[in-house]
Coordinates of C-alpha atoms in Angstrom, one line a residue:
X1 CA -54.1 -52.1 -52.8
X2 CA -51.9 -49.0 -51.6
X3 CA -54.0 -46.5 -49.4
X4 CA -54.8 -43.2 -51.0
X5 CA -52.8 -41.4 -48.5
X6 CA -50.0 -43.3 -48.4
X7 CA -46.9 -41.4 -49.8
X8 CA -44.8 -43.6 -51.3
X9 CA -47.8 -44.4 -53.3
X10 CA -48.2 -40.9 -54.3
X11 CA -44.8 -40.7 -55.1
X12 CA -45.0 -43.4 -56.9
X13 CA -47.8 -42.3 -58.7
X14 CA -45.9 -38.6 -59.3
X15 CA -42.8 -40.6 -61.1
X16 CA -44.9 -42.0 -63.2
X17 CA -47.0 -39.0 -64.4
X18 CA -43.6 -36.9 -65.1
X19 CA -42.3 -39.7 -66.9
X20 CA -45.3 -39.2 -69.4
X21 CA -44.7 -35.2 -69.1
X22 CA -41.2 -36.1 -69.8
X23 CA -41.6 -37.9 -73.0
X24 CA -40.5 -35.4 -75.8
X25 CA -40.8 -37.2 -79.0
X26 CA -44.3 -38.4 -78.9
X27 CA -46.3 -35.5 -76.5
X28 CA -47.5 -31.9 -77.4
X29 CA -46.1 -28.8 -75.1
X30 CA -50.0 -28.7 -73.8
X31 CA -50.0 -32.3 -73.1
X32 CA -46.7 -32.9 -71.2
X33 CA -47.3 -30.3 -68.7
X34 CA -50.7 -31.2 -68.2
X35 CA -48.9 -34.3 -66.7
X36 CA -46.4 -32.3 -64.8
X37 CA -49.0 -30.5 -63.0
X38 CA -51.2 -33.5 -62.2
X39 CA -47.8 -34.5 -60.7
X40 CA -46.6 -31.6 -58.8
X41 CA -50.3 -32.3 -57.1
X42 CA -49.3 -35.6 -56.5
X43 CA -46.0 -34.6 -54.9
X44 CA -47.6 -32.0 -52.7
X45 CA -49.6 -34.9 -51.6
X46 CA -47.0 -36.9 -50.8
X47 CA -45.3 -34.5 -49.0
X48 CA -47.9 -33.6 -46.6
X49 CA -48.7 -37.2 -46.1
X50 CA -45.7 -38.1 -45.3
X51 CA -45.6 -35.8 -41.9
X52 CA -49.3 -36.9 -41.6
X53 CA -52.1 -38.3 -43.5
X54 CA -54.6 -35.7 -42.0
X55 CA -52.9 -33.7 -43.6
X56 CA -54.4 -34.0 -46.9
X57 CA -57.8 -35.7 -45.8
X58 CA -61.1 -33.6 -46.4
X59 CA -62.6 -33.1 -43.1
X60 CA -66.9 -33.8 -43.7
X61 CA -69.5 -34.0 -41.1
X62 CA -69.5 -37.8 -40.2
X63 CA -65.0 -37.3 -39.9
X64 CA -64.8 -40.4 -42.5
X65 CA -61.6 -39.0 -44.4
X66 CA -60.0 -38.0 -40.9
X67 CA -60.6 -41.4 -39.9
X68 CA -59.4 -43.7 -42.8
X69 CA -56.5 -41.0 -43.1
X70 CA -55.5 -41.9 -39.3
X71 CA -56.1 -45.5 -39.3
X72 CA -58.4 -45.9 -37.0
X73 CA -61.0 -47.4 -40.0
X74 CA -60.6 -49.1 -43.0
X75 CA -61.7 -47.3 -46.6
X76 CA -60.1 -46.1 -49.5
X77 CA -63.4 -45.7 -51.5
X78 CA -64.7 -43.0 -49.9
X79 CA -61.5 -40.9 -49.0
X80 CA -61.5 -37.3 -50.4
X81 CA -58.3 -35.2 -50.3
X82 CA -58.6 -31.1 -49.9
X83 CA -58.5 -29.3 -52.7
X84 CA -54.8 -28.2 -54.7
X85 CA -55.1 -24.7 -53.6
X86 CA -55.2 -25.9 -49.2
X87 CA -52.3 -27.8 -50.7
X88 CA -50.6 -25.5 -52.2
X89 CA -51.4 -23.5 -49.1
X90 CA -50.2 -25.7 -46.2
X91 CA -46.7 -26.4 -48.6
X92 CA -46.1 -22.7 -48.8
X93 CA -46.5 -22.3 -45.0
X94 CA -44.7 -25.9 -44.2
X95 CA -41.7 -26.2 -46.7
X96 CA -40.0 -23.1 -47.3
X97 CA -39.2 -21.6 -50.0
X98 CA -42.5 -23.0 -51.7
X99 CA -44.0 -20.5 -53.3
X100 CA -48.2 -20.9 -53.5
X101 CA -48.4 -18.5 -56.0
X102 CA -46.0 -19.8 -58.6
X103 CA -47.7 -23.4 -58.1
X104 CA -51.1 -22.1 -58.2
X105 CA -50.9 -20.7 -61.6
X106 CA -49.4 -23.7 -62.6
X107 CA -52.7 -25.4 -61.0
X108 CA -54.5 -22.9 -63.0
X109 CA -53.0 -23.8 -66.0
X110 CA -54.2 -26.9 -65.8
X111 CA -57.4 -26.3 -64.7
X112 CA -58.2 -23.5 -67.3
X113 CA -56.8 -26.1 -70.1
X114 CA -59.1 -28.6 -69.7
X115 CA -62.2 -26.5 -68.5
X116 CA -62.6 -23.9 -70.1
X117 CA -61.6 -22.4 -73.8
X118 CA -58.3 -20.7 -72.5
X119 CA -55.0 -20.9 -73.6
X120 CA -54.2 -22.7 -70.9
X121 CA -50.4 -23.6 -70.8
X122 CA -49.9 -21.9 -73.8
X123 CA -49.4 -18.7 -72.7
X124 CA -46.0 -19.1 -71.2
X125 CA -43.8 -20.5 -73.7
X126 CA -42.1 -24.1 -73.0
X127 CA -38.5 -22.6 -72.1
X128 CA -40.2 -19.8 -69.5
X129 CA -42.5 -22.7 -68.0
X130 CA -40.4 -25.5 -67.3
X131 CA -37.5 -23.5 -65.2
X132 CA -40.7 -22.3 -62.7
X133 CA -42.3 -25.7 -62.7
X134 CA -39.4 -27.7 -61.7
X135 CA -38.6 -24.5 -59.0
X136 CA -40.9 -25.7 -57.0
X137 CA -41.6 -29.6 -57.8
X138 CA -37.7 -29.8 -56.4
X139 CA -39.0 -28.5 -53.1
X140 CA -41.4 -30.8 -52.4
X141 CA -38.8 -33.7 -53.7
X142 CA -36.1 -32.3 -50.7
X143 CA -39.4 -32.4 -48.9
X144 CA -39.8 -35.7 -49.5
X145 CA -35.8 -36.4 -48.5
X146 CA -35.6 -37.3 -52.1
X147 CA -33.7 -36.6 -55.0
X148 CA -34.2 -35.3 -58.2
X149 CA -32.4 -38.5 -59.6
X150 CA -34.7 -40.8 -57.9
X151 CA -37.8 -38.6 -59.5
X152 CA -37.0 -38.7 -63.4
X153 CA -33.8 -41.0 -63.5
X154 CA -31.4 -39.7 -66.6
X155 CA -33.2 -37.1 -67.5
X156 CA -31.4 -35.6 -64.3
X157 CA -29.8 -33.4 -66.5
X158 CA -32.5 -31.6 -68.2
X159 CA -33.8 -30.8 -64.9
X160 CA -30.9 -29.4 -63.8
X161 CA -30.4 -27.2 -66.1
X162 CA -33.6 -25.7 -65.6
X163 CA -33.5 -25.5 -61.7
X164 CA -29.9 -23.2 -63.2
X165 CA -32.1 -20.9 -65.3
X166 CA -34.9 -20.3 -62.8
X167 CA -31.8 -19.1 -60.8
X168 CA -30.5 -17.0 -63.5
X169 CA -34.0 -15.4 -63.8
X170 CA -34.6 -14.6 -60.2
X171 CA -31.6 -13.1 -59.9
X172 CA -32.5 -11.1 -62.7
X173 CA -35.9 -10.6 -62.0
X174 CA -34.8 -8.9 -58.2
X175 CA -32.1 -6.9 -59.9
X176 CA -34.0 -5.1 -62.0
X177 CA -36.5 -4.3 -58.8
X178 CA -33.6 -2.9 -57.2
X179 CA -32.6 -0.9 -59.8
X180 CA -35.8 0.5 -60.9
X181 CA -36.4 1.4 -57.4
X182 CA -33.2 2.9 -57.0
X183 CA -33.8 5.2 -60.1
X184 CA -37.4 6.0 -59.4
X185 CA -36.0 7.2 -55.6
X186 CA -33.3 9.4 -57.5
X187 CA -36.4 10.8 -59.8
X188 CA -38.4 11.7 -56.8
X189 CA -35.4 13.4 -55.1
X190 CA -35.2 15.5 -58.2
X191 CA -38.7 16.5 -58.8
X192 CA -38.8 14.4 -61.9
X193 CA -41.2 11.5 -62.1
X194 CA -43.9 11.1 -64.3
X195 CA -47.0 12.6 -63.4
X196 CA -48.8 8.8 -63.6
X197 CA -45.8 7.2 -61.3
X198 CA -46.0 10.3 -59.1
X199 CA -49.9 9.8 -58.4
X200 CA -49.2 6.1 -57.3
X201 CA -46.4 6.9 -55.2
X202 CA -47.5 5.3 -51.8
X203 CA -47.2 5.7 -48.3
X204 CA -45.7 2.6 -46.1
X205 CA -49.5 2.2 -44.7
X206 CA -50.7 1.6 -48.6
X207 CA -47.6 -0.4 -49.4
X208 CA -48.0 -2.9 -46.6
X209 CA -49.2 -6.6 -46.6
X210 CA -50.9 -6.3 -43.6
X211 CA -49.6 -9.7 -42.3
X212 CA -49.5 -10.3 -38.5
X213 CA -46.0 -9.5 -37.9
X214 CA -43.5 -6.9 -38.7
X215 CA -39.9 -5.4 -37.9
X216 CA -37.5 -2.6 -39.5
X217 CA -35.2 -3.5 -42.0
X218 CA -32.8 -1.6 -44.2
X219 CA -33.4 -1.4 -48.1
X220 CA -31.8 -2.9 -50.4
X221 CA -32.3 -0.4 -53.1
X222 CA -31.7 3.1 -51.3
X223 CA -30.5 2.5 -47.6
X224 CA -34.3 3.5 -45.9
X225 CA -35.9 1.6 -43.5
X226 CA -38.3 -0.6 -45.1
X227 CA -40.5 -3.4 -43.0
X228 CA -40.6 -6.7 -43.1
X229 CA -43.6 -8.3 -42.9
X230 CA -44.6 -12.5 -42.4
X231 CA -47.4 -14.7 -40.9
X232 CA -45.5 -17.6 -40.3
X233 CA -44.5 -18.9 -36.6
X234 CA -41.1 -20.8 -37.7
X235 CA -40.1 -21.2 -33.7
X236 CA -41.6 -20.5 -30.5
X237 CA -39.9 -20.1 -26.8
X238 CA -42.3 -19.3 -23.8
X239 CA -40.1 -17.2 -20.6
X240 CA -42.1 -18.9 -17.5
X241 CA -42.4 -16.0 -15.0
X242 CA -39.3 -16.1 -12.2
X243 CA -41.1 -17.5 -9.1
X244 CA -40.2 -14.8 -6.5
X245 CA -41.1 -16.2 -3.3
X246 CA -44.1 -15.4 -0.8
X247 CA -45.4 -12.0 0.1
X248 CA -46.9 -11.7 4.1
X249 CA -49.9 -13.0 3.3
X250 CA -48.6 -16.7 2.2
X251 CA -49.3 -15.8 -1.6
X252 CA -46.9 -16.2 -4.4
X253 CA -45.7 -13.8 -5.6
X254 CA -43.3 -13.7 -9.5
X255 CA -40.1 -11.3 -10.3
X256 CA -41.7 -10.7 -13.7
X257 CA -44.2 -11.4 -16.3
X258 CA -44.2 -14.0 -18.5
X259 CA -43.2 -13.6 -22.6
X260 CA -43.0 -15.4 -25.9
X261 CA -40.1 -15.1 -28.0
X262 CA -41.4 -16.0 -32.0
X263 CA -39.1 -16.6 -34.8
X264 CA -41.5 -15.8 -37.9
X265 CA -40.6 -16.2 -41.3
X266 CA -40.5 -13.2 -43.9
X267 CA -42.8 -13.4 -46.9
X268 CA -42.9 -10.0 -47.8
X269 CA -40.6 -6.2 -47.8
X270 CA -41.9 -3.0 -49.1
X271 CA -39.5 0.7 -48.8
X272 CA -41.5 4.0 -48.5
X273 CA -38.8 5.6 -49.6
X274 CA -38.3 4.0 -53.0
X275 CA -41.1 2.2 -53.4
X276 CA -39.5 -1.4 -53.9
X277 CA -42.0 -4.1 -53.0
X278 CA -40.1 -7.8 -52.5
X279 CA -43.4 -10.3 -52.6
X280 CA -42.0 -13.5 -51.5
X281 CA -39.6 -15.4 -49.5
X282 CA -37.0 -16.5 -52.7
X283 CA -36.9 -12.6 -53.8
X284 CA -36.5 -11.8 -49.8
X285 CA -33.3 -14.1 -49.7
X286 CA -31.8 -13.2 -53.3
X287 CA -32.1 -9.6 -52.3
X288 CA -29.9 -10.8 -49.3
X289 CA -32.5 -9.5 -47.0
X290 CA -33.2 -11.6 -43.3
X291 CA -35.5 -14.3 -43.9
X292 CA -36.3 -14.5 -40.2
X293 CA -37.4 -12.0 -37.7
X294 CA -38.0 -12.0 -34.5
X295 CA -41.5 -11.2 -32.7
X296 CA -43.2 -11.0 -29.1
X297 CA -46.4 -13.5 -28.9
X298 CA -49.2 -13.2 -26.5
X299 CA -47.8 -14.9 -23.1
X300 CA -51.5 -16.0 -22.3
X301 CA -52.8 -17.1 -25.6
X302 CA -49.2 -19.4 -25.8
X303 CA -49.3 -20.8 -21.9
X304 CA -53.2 -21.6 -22.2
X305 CA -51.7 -24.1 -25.2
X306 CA -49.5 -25.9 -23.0
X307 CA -50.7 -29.3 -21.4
X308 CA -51.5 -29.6 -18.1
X309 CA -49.8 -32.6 -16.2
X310 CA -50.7 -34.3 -12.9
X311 CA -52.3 -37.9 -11.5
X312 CA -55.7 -36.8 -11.4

């Protein structure tokens, strides 16, 4: 019996499930991508247990999950995975471009369709759906240093082709949030928006995420300088002071202070000046924007995180 955090057995599992979402001539719309979301589950799963089985275990109070998930005791019975939306969460923040969001309403799809009366996946036709599902399932396949062959065999193709359109429509999508910006910037300049769009024009404090880290960057749309914003530590480098020798007194003394140079990635871009707002890091890269910034950490809070070695 496979171990229920084992990915390959996840994988596995996954394969199967979109081969039942798959299967055109004898499944419903509703009913295939109930599979395909019960599978993209599956390959987050697999994806986070394959850099660590605690990964996807459900911490309780007596650390059984933790434990079987680690090894260190046998039992598959009573092993509980977190919940899709940590999932969702830890892929967005582990395997870039992931987009929680996107998957999430995919989850919510599925939950709402069997849970509830809703419309479920229903209310995004078939041809709109399937390019934003497999937009993220082939993340967590590259992920899993897979391929899209080795997921769904010959029907490679069909894939493919909606991996192209989900292209075609971001493209589109951040195009036409350029341009509107652009012409809602040359409206303001001349004293001609809308009364409505006027009142919910907003300064860069309302327009901001809020996330921990920030720098400058140029607009797409009109040339301003909009901010970048992401939460995300991609890298970290931590500048040991320079010793500088001993003062009189036979204490040590340092040339400088220490620093923390962070590499964070960009999830989100708003302009003051146009009001474009770029929620996301695939919009950030198709508008040709930097994906990562750089950032000064907290010297202490890093340094205190480094291990202490000796022979005590």
């Amino acid at each position: 019996m496979s171990h229920p955090f084992d990915h390959e057995a996840l994988w596995m599992k996954a394969k199967l499930f979109l081969n039942r979402a798959m299967d055109d001539d004898y499944r419903s719309f509703d009913e295939q991508a109930l599979w395909a979301a019960l599978a993209l589950e599956l390959l987050a799963k697999a994806a986070l247990a394959r850099v660590s089985p605690l990964l996807i275990a459900e911490p309780n109070e007596e650390g059984s999950n933790l434990l079987i998930a680690s090894g260190l005791v046998k039992g598959e019975a009573k092993f509980t995975s977190v919940a899709a939306k940590t999932l969702m969460a830890r892929c967005h923040r582990a395997f870039k471009p992931f987009d929680q969001a996107e998957a999430m309403k995919i989850i919510k799809g599925r939950n709402e369709y069997l849970h509830s009366s809703g419309a479920g996946f229903m209310a995004i036709p078939p041809h709109s759906w399937w390019p934003r599902y497999w937009a993220q399932a082939a993340i967590l396949v590259t992920a899993l240093d897979r391929d899209i062959e080795e997921l769904v065999g010959a029907r490679e193709g069909g894939v493919t082709r909606h991996l192209e359109q989900n292209a075609k429509n971001l493209e589109q999508r951040v195009e036409a949030l350029i341009e509107r910006a652009k012409q809602r910037r040359q409206q303001w300049l001349d004293q001609s928006l809308p009364a409505k769009v006027a009142a919910e024009w907003r300064t860069a404090q309302y327009l901001s995420a809020n996330l921990r880290f920030s720098e400058a960057a140029t607009c797409p749309a009109c040339d301003s300088i909009g901010l970048l914003e992401g939460e995300d530590v991609v890298a970290e480098e931590i500048n040991y002071p320079e010793f500088g020798g001993y003062d009189e007194d036979g204490d040590p003394y340092y040339v400088d202070d220490g620093s923390v140079d962070l590499t964070i990635g960009a999830d989100y871009f708003t302009c003051a000046g146009c009001q474009l707002v770029l929620n996301g890091f695939e919009l950030i890269q198709q508008a040709g924007l930097p994906t990562e910034f750089d950032a000064e950490g907290d010297f202490d809070h890093y340094a205190a995180q480094e291990p202490e070695y000796g022979n005590d």
